[in-house]
Coordinates of C-alpha atoms and ligand atoms in Angstrom, one line a residue:
M94 CA 1.1 28.9 13.3
S95 CA 4.0 26.9 13.2
I96 CA 4.9 24.2 16.0
I97 CA 8.4 23.3 17.1
Y98 CA 9.1 19.7 16.2
N99 CA 11.0 17.9 18.7
P100 CA 11.1 14.0 17.8
Q101 CA 12.0 13.0 21.2
Q102 CA 8.7 14.4 22.6
Y103 CA 7.0 11.3 20.7
K104 CA 8.6 8.3 22.2
I105 CA 5.4 6.9 23.6
S106 CA 6.3 4.2 25.9
D107 CA 7.2 6.5 28.7
R108 CA 4.9 9.2 28.0
P109 CA 1.4 9.7 26.4
M110 CA 1.6 10.5 22.7
E111 CA 1.2 14.2 21.9
N112 CA -0.1 14.7 18.4
F113 CA 2.3 15.5 15.7
I114 CA -0.3 16.7 13.3
D115 CA -1.3 20.4 13.7
S116 CA -4.0 21.3 11.3
D117 CA -3.4 24.9 11.6
E118 CA -0.1 24.6 10.8
L119 CA -0.6 22.3 7.6
W120 CA -3.2 24.9 6.4
S121 CA -0.8 27.8 6.8
I122 CA 1.8 25.7 5.0
L123 CA -0.5 25.3 1.9
E124 CA -1.8 29.2 2.1
E125 CA 1.8 30.4 2.0
A126 CA 2.6 28.2 -1.1
K127 CA -0.5 29.5 -2.9
N128 CA 0.1 30.8 -6.7
P129 CA 3.8 29.6 -6.9
T130 CA 5.8 31.0 -9.8
K131 CA 6.6 28.7 -12.8
E132 CA 10.3 29.1 -11.7
R133 CA 9.6 28.0 -8.0
V134 CA 7.5 24.8 -9.2
R135 CA 10.5 24.0 -11.5
E136 CA 13.0 24.3 -8.9
V137 CA 11.0 21.8 -6.5
I138 CA 10.7 19.2 -9.5
T139 CA 14.2 19.6 -9.9
R140 CA 15.1 18.8 -6.5
A141 CA 12.7 15.9 -6.6
L142 CA 14.2 14.4 -9.6
N143 CA 17.8 14.5 -7.8
K144 CA 16.0 12.3 -5.3
N145 CA 15.7 14.6 -2.3
R146 CA 13.0 14.1 0.0
L147 CA 10.8 17.2 -0.3
S148 CA 9.9 19.2 2.6
L149 CA 6.3 20.1 3.7
Q150 CA 6.9 23.5 2.3
E151 CA 8.0 22.2 -1.1
T152 CA 5.4 19.5 -1.5
A153 CA 2.6 22.3 -0.9
I154 CA 4.3 24.3 -3.6
L155 CA 3.4 21.3 -6.2
I156 CA 0.0 20.8 -4.5
N157 CA -0.5 24.7 -5.4
A158 CA 0.6 24.2 -9.1
D159 CA -2.7 24.3 -10.9
D160 CA -1.6 25.6 -14.2
P161 CA -2.3 22.3 -16.6
E162 CA 1.4 23.1 -18.1
L163 CA 2.8 22.4 -14.7
V164 CA 0.5 19.6 -13.8
A165 CA 2.0 18.0 -16.8
E166 CA 5.5 18.6 -15.8
I167 CA 4.9 17.1 -12.5
K168 CA 3.3 14.1 -14.0
Q169 CA 6.2 13.5 -16.4
A170 CA 8.8 14.2 -13.6
A171 CA 7.1 11.4 -11.4
K172 CA 7.0 9.2 -14.6
D173 CA 10.9 9.7 -14.9
L174 CA 11.5 9.2 -11.3
K175 CA 9.4 6.0 -10.8
E176 CA 11.4 4.5 -13.8
R177 CA 14.8 5.7 -12.2
V178 CA 14.0 4.3 -8.7
Y179 CA 11.4 1.3 -9.1
G180 CA 12.5 0.3 -12.7
K181 CA 9.7 -1.4 -14.5
R182 CA 8.5 -3.8 -11.7
I183 CA 4.9 -3.8 -10.2
V184 CA 4.5 -5.9 -7.0
L185 CA 1.2 -7.7 -6.7
F186 CA -0.7 -9.0 -3.9
A187 CA -4.4 -9.8 -2.8
P188 CA -6.5 -8.7 -0.1
L189 CA -8.1 -11.6 2.2
Y190 CA -10.9 -10.5 4.5
I191 CA -10.9 -12.6 7.7
G192 CA -13.7 -11.1 9.4
N193 CA -16.4 -8.4 9.3
L194 CA -17.5 -8.0 12.6
C195 CA -17.1 -4.5 14.0
I196 CA -17.9 -2.4 17.1
N197 CA -17.2 1.0 15.4
N198 CA -19.4 3.3 13.2
C199 CA -17.4 4.8 10.6
A200 CA -20.0 6.4 8.4
Y201 CA -18.4 5.4 5.3
C202 CA -18.1 1.8 5.9
G203 CA -20.4 -1.4 5.2
F204 CA -19.1 -3.3 8.2
R205 CA -20.1 -0.5 10.5
A206 CA -21.9 -1.9 13.5
A207 CA -25.0 0.0 12.8
N208 CA -25.4 -1.5 9.4
T209 CA -27.6 -4.2 10.2
K210 CA -28.1 -5.2 6.6
Q211 CA -24.3 -6.4 6.5
E212 CA -24.2 -10.2 7.0
R213 CA -21.4 -10.9 9.6
T214 CA -18.9 -13.7 9.0
T215 CA -15.7 -14.6 10.5
L216 CA -13.3 -17.1 8.9
G217 CA -12.0 -20.0 11.1
H218 CA -8.7 -22.0 10.1
D219 CA -10.5 -24.1 7.6
D220 CA -12.2 -21.4 5.9
I221 CA -8.8 -19.7 5.6
V222 CA -7.2 -23.0 4.1
D223 CA -10.2 -23.0 1.5
Q224 CA -9.5 -19.6 0.5
V225 CA -5.8 -19.7 0.5
K226 CA -5.9 -22.8 -1.7
V227 CA -7.7 -20.7 -4.3
L228 CA -5.3 -17.7 -4.2
E229 CA -2.3 -20.0 -4.2
D230 CA -3.8 -21.7 -7.5
D231 CA -4.2 -18.4 -8.9
G232 CA -0.6 -17.7 -8.5
H233 CA -0.4 -15.4 -5.6
K234 CA 2.4 -15.1 -3.2
R235 CA 1.7 -12.2 -1.1
L236 CA -1.5 -11.3 0.9
I237 CA -2.9 -8.6 3.3
L238 CA -5.3 -9.9 5.8
V239 CA -8.2 -7.4 6.7
Y240 CA -10.2 -7.4 9.8
G241 CA -12.9 -5.3 11.2
E242 CA -12.3 -4.0 14.7
H243 CA -13.9 -6.4 17.4
P244 CA -12.8 -7.9 20.8
K245 CA -12.8 -11.4 19.1
Y246 CA -10.1 -10.1 16.6
D247 CA -7.5 -9.5 19.2
A248 CA -3.6 -10.0 18.6
H249 CA -3.8 -13.6 19.4
F250 CA -6.7 -14.2 16.9
I251 CA -4.8 -12.2 14.1
A252 CA -1.7 -14.3 14.9
D253 CA -3.5 -17.2 14.4
S254 CA -4.9 -16.2 11.1
V255 CA -1.5 -15.5 9.8
R256 CA -0.2 -19.0 10.9
S257 CA -3.1 -20.5 9.2
V258 CA -2.4 -18.6 5.9
Y259 CA 1.6 -19.5 6.0
G260 CA 0.7 -23.3 6.8
V261 CA -1.2 -23.6 3.4
K262 CA 1.3 -25.3 0.8
H263 CA -1.0 -26.4 -2.2
N264 CA 0.7 -27.8 -5.3
N265 CA 3.4 -25.4 -6.0
G266 CA 1.9 -22.4 -4.3
E267 CA 2.9 -20.9 -1.0
I268 CA 2.3 -17.4 0.7
R269 CA 5.5 -15.9 1.5
R270 CA 4.3 -12.7 2.9
V271 CA 1.4 -11.9 4.7
N272 CA 0.7 -8.2 5.5
I273 CA -2.0 -7.0 7.9
N274 CA -5.0 -4.3 7.6
A275 CA -6.5 -4.0 11.1
A276 CA -7.2 -2.0 14.2
P277 CA -4.3 -0.4 15.9
L278 CA -3.0 -2.6 18.6
D279 CA -1.4 -2.0 22.2
V280 CA 2.5 -2.7 22.4
E281 CA 2.2 -6.1 23.6
G282 CA -0.3 -6.9 20.8
Y283 CA 2.2 -5.9 18.2
K284 CA 4.8 -8.3 19.7
I285 CA 2.3 -11.1 19.6
V286 CA 1.4 -10.5 15.8
K287 CA 5.0 -9.8 14.9
E288 CA 5.9 -13.4 16.5
A289 CA 3.7 -15.0 13.9
G290 CA 5.9 -13.5 11.1
I291 CA 3.9 -10.7 9.5
G292 CA 5.1 -8.3 6.9
T293 CA 3.6 -4.6 6.9
Y294 CA 1.2 -3.5 9.4
Q295 CA -1.2 -1.1 7.7
I296 CA -3.3 1.5 9.4
F297 CA -5.1 4.1 7.6
Q298 CA -5.5 7.5 9.7
E299 CA -8.3 8.0 7.1
T300 CA -8.4 11.8 7.6
Y301 CA -5.7 13.7 9.1
H302 CA -8.1 16.3 10.0
R303 CA -9.3 16.1 13.5
D304 CA -13.0 17.8 13.2
T305 CA -13.8 15.6 10.2
Y306 CA -12.5 12.7 11.8
L307 CA -15.0 12.9 14.7
K308 CA -17.6 13.8 12.1
V309 CA -17.3 10.5 10.4
H310 CA -16.1 8.2 13.2
L311 CA -19.4 8.2 15.1
S312 CA -18.8 5.8 17.9
G313 CA -16.5 3.1 19.0
K314 CA -12.8 2.8 19.9
K315 CA -11.8 4.4 16.3
R316 CA -13.5 7.6 17.3
D317 CA -10.3 8.1 19.4
Y318 CA -8.1 10.1 16.7
D319 CA -5.0 9.8 19.4
W320 CA -5.2 6.4 19.8
R321 CA -5.2 5.6 16.0
I322 CA -2.5 8.1 14.9
A323 CA -0.1 6.7 17.5
G324 CA -0.9 3.3 16.5
L325 CA 2.1 2.9 14.3
D326 CA 4.2 4.5 16.8
R327 CA 3.1 1.6 19.1
A328 CA 4.0 -0.7 16.4
Q329 CA 7.6 0.4 16.4
E330 CA 7.7 0.2 20.1
G331 CA 6.3 -3.3 19.8
G332 CA 9.2 -4.1 17.2
I333 CA 7.3 -3.9 13.8
D334 CA 9.4 -1.6 11.7
D335 CA 7.3 -2.3 8.8
V336 CA 4.4 -0.1 8.7
G337 CA 2.1 1.2 6.1
I338 CA 0.0 4.6 6.5
G339 CA -3.1 5.6 4.5
A340 CA -5.6 8.5 4.0
L341 CA -9.2 7.8 2.6
L342 CA -9.6 10.5 0.0
G343 CA -12.9 12.0 -0.1
L344 CA -13.7 12.7 3.4
Y345 CA -11.8 16.0 3.4
D346 CA -9.7 18.2 1.1
W347 CA -7.0 16.0 -0.9
R348 CA -4.5 19.0 -0.4
F349 CA -4.6 18.7 3.3
E350 CA -4.6 14.9 3.5
V351 CA -1.4 14.8 1.1
L352 CA 0.5 17.1 3.5
G353 CA -0.9 15.1 6.3
L354 CA 0.5 12.0 5.0
L355 CA 3.8 13.6 4.5
R356 CA 3.7 14.8 8.0
H357 CA 3.2 11.4 9.2
V358 CA 6.1 10.0 7.1
N359 CA 8.5 13.1 8.7
H360 CA 7.3 11.9 12.2
L361 CA 8.2 8.1 11.5
E362 CA 11.5 9.0 10.0
A363 CA 12.3 11.3 12.6
V364 CA 11.5 9.3 15.6
Y365 CA 12.1 6.0 14.3
N366 CA 14.6 6.5 11.6
V367 CA 12.4 4.6 9.2
G368 CA 9.6 6.0 7.2
P369 CA 6.6 3.9 6.2
H370 CA 7.3 0.9 3.8
T371 CA 3.9 1.9 1.9
I372 CA 1.3 4.7 1.8
S373 CA -2.2 4.0 0.3
F374 CA -4.7 6.7 -0.7
P375 CA -8.0 4.8 -1.6
R376 CA -10.8 7.2 -2.9
I377 CA -14.0 6.6 -1.1
K378 CA -16.6 4.2 -2.9
S379 CA -20.1 3.5 -2.2
A380 CA -20.8 1.0 0.3
S381 CA -23.9 -0.8 1.8
E382 CA -26.4 1.7 3.0
F383 CA -24.0 4.7 2.2
T384 CA -23.4 7.0 -0.6
V385 CA -20.2 9.2 -1.2
D386 CA -20.8 13.0 0.0
K387 CA -19.7 14.8 -3.0
A388 CA -18.3 17.8 -1.1
Y389 CA -14.7 16.6 -1.2
D390 CA -14.8 14.2 -4.1
V391 CA -11.6 13.7 -5.7
S392 CA -11.8 14.0 -9.5
D393 CA -9.7 11.8 -11.7
E394 CA -7.6 14.7 -12.7
D395 CA -6.7 15.8 -8.8
F396 CA -6.4 11.9 -8.0
T397 CA -3.7 11.3 -10.8
R398 CA -2.0 14.4 -10.0
L399 CA -1.8 13.7 -6.2
V400 CA -0.2 10.2 -7.0
A401 CA 2.5 12.0 -9.0
I402 CA 3.1 14.6 -6.3
L403 CA 3.5 11.8 -3.6
R404 CA 6.0 9.9 -5.9
L405 CA 8.1 13.1 -6.1
A406 CA 7.9 13.7 -2.4
V407 CA 8.9 10.4 -1.1
P408 CA 10.8 8.8 -3.7
Y409 CA 11.6 5.5 -1.8
T410 CA 8.2 4.6 -0.3
G411 CA 5.9 2.2 -2.0
L412 CA 2.5 3.4 -3.3
I413 CA -0.3 1.1 -3.1
L414 CA -3.3 1.4 -5.5
T415 CA -6.3 -1.2 -4.9
A416 CA -9.0 -2.4 -7.3
R417 CA -11.3 0.5 -5.7
E418 CA -10.1 2.1 -8.9
P419 CA -11.2 1.2 -12.4
A420 CA -8.6 -0.2 -15.0
H421 CA -7.8 3.0 -16.8
I422 CA -7.1 5.0 -13.7
R423 CA -5.0 2.0 -12.5
D424 CA -3.1 2.0 -15.8
E425 CA -2.4 5.8 -15.7
V426 CA -1.1 6.0 -12.2
L427 CA 1.1 2.9 -12.6
Q428 CA 3.1 5.4 -14.8
Y429 CA 3.3 8.1 -12.0
G430 CA 4.8 6.0 -9.3
V431 CA 2.4 3.3 -8.0
S432 CA 4.4 0.5 -7.1
Q433 CA 2.0 -2.1 -5.8
I434 CA -1.2 -3.4 -6.9
D435 CA -3.9 -6.2 -6.0
G436 CA -5.0 -8.7 -8.6
G437 CA -8.0 -10.9 -9.0
T438 CA -9.4 -9.2 -5.9
N439 CA -12.6 -10.5 -4.2
I440 CA -13.5 -8.7 -1.1
E441 CA -16.5 -11.0 -0.2
L442 CA -16.1 -12.9 3.0
K443 CA -15.0 -16.4 1.7
G444 CA -15.6 -14.8 -1.7
Y445 CA -12.6 -16.5 -3.6
S446 CA -14.1 -20.0 -3.2
R447 CA -17.6 -18.5 -4.4
Q448 CA -16.4 -16.6 -7.4
K449 CA -19.7 -14.6 -7.8
E450 CA -20.2 -12.6 -10.7
K451 CA -21.7 -9.7 -9.1
Q452 CA -20.8 -7.9 -5.9
D453 CA -23.3 -7.8 -3.1
L454 CA -22.5 -4.9 -0.9
D455 CA -24.2 -6.5 2.2
H456 CA -21.7 -9.1 2.2
E457 CA -18.8 -6.7 1.6
Q458 CA -17.1 -3.5 2.7
F459 CA -17.5 -1.2 -0.3
M460 CA -17.7 -1.2 -4.3
I461 CA -14.6 -2.2 -6.3
N462 CA -14.3 -1.2 -9.9
D463 CA -11.6 -3.6 -11.1
N464 CA -12.9 -7.1 -11.6
R465 CA -10.0 -8.6 -13.8
S466 CA -8.7 -11.7 -13.0
L467 CA -5.0 -12.1 -12.0
N468 CA -3.8 -13.4 -15.1
E469 CA -5.7 -10.6 -17.0
I470 CA -3.8 -8.3 -15.1
M471 CA -0.4 -9.8 -15.4
E472 CA -1.0 -10.2 -19.2
E473 CA -1.8 -6.6 -19.5
L474 CA 1.3 -5.5 -17.3
V475 CA 3.7 -7.5 -19.5
D476 CA 2.1 -6.3 -22.8
T477 CA 3.1 -2.7 -21.6
G478 CA 6.4 -3.8 -20.3
Y479 CA 6.0 -3.8 -16.8
I480 CA 7.5 -6.7 -14.8
P481 CA 4.9 -8.3 -12.4
S482 CA 6.6 -9.2 -9.0
F483 CA 5.6 -11.7 -6.4
C484 CA 8.8 -10.8 -4.7
T485 CA 9.3 -11.4 -1.0
A486 CA 13.1 -11.3 -0.7
C487 CA 13.6 -8.3 1.5
Y488 CA 11.1 -9.3 4.3
R489 CA 12.7 -12.6 4.3
L490 CA 16.2 -11.8 4.3
K491 CA 15.4 -9.4 7.1
R492 CA 16.0 -6.1 4.7
T493 CA 13.3 -4.4 6.6
G494 CA 12.8 -1.1 8.5
E495 CA 16.0 1.0 8.8
H496 CA 18.0 -1.8 7.2
F497 CA 15.7 -1.7 4.2
M498 CA 15.9 2.1 4.1
E499 CA 19.8 1.6 3.8
F500 CA 19.2 -0.5 0.5
S501 CA 16.6 1.8 -0.7
V502 CA 19.5 3.8 -2.4
P503 CA 20.0 4.2 -6.2
G504 CA 20.7 0.9 -7.7
F505 CA 19.5 -1.2 -4.9
I506 CA 15.9 -1.8 -6.8
K507 CA 17.1 -2.5 -10.2
R508 CA 20.0 -4.8 -8.8
F509 CA 17.7 -6.8 -6.4
C510 CA 14.2 -6.0 -7.0
Q511 CA 14.2 -6.3 -10.6
P512 CA 15.7 -9.7 -11.0
N513 CA 13.8 -10.9 -8.0
A514 CA 10.5 -9.7 -10.1
M515 CA 11.9 -11.6 -13.1
L516 CA 12.3 -14.8 -11.0
T517 CA 8.7 -15.0 -9.5
L518 CA 7.4 -14.0 -12.8
A519 CA 9.2 -17.0 -14.3
E520 CA 7.7 -19.1 -11.4
Y521 CA 4.0 -17.8 -12.3
L522 CA 4.8 -18.4 -16.0
E523 CA 5.6 -22.0 -15.2
D524 CA 3.0 -22.9 -12.7
Y525 CA -0.1 -20.9 -13.5
A526 CA 0.0 -19.0 -16.8
P527 CA -1.8 -20.1 -20.0
A528 CA 0.3 -20.6 -23.0
E529 CA 0.1 -17.0 -24.5
T530 CA 1.0 -15.3 -21.3
K531 CA 3.7 -17.7 -21.0
E532 CA 5.2 -16.8 -24.2
K533 CA 4.9 -13.0 -23.7
G534 CA 6.2 -13.2 -20.2
Y535 CA 9.7 -15.1 -21.1
K536 CA 9.8 -12.7 -24.1
L537 CA 9.9 -9.8 -21.6
I538 CA 12.5 -11.7 -19.4
A539 CA 14.6 -11.9 -22.3
E540 CA 14.3 -8.3 -23.2
N541 CA 15.2 -7.2 -19.5
L542 CA 18.3 -9.7 -19.4
Q543 CA 19.7 -7.5 -22.4
T544 CA 19.9 -4.5 -19.8
Y545 CA 22.3 -6.2 -17.5
D546 CA 26.1 -5.1 -18.5
D547 CA 27.5 -6.9 -15.5
A548 CA 28.2 -10.4 -17.2
D549 CA 28.8 -12.1 -13.9
F550 CA 25.4 -10.9 -12.4
K551 CA 23.6 -11.9 -15.6
D552 CA 25.1 -15.6 -15.5
K553 CA 23.7 -15.6 -12.0
L554 CA 20.3 -14.7 -12.9
V555 CA 20.1 -16.8 -15.9
D556 CA 21.1 -19.8 -14.0
R557 CA 18.4 -19.2 -11.4
L558 CA 16.0 -18.8 -14.4
E559 CA 17.0 -22.1 -15.8
R560 CA 16.7 -23.7 -12.2
I561 CA 13.1 -22.4 -12.0
K562 CA 12.3 -24.0 -15.4
K563 CA 13.6 -27.3 -14.1
G564 CA 11.5 -27.1 -11.3
E565 CA 13.2 -25.3 -8.5
R566 CA 11.2 -22.6 -6.4
D567 CA 11.6 -19.7 -4.5
L568 CA 15.2 -18.5 -5.6
Y569 CA 16.0 -14.9 -5.0
F570 CA 18.8 -12.3 -4.4
Ligands
SAM158 N1 -11.2 -2.2 10.5 C1 -9.8 -1.7 10.5 C2 -9.8 0.0 10.4 O1 -10.7 0.4 10.3 O2 -8.7 0.1 10.7 C3 -9.2 -2.4 9.2 C4 -9.4 -1.7 7.9 S1 -10.8 -1.6 7.0 C5 -11.4 -3.1 7.0 C6 -10.0 -1.0 5.7 C7 -9.9 0.1 5.0 O3 -10.9 0.3 4.2 C8 -10.3 1.2 6.1 O4 -9.2 1.7 6.7 C9 -10.8 2.5 5.0 O5 -9.7 3.4 4.7 C10 -11.1 1.8 3.9 N2 -12.6 1.9 3.6 C11 -13.6 1.9 4.6 N3 -14.8 1.9 3.8 C12 -14.4 2.5 2.6 C13 -15.1 2.9 1.3 N4 -16.6 3.0 1.7 N5 -14.5 3.2 0.3 C14 -13.0 2.9 0.0 N6 -12.4 2.4 1.2 C15 -13.1 2.1 2.3
SF4_159 FE1 -15.0 -1.2 11.2 FE2 -12.7 -0.7 9.8 FE3 -15.0 -0.6 8.7 FE4 -14.6 1.3 10.6 S1 -13.2 1.1 8.6 S2 -16.4 0.1 10.5 S3 -13.2 0.1 11.8 S4 -14.2 -2.3 9.5

């Protein structure tokens, strides 16, 4: 069955949201694409390499290409496309958990209301200042604030915590972009958090499959699938044009979820003229009083493959991978298209100032698998030729939403993002890096400078790099 897609149907301010996800439709697209010929798969890969946005049907062809030879070609194509669109830059951020009170019972989450073992903590202004000082001393410039869902964490509370973060200027440090991962708000609520100067508002649908959604969201406001799926539409209506979507892999068939994510992208593009800024696809991990059900377990092979498919399907959307994944998986999927990772992550409430060696799941949401410090990650990225970036220029120059999409054309990322990555890397090298990282980092910058043919532009870039060495900060294109 196929539904007729009329974007105007979905404007939500004047009528209730009609859901744009039709499970039967998504499944029938997947069924029709079964057993694709090699020629058909290669045709789709070529279209993706020419930077066409793939349709649901084309993406389903890639999802159904199980032949190892074709999987290898998909991964190679994603690698090529990633290099051409994103260059060698990788954006770094850190999560900061603000509060783990929660009224919902999401079966998979350590913060769920019914979990009496979880110690509940909410960070006040002074606690936030303490955590942010540690993060700034590490070298971070971009944070994502994370909240449980609770009446206490309303839009004003979120906005206040964002302002607390921006207010911390420690030594040469400052946080220049604060993203949010919190429960969906109403339109008025989004207006309030926008006022505080947030970057991306992220909401994961968790699973696009309605029956599964009801099975795992046992009680609380989050049980309402439609309220959640319309959450980012309301964000747009409230003036937030920079949004992030996501699916929690392991709840249902990953093939369906990938198509669900793509459907969500199509919906946002069709209705608001701008797709999501980022897509997240965390794999479910153990949590306090919760062990992962193996039924929909996503193997490493399938996981790395689906990252490559997403890269090919949506060439201009940022792909986020977090410390839920171990270092070797992170390193592999960086090649296929992940553009943002966290570093030096600690998800314990007030955890950055405590720096405990071992995770305690009764104080945290779930198990993480990458405990490397930010500098270890920086050094590894530099060693493998990636340029770690703390750039926040687009957001601050108002290059977001539709405006950002206009710039996300071939060449933009290399002309703006790559030099800005070098400038923020230089800041890091000056202010936070040990001598060895500093030496390697400047060597990488020098190598990358060689790739600029435009002498005028190169001069401007070199001038900014010299000014950073002399103590100026926050220079960007
Ligand atoms: N409470 C808000 C919500 O549910 O939308 C904010 C986000 S929640 C604190 C952050 C995200 O963590 C969830 O959207 C979910 O995808 C993810 N998460 C929850 N439990 C997890 C687990 N056991 N393993 C991996 N990710 C998990
Ligand atoms: Fe609460 Fe979010 Fe955890 Fe669900 S995923 S229990 S809403 S913190």
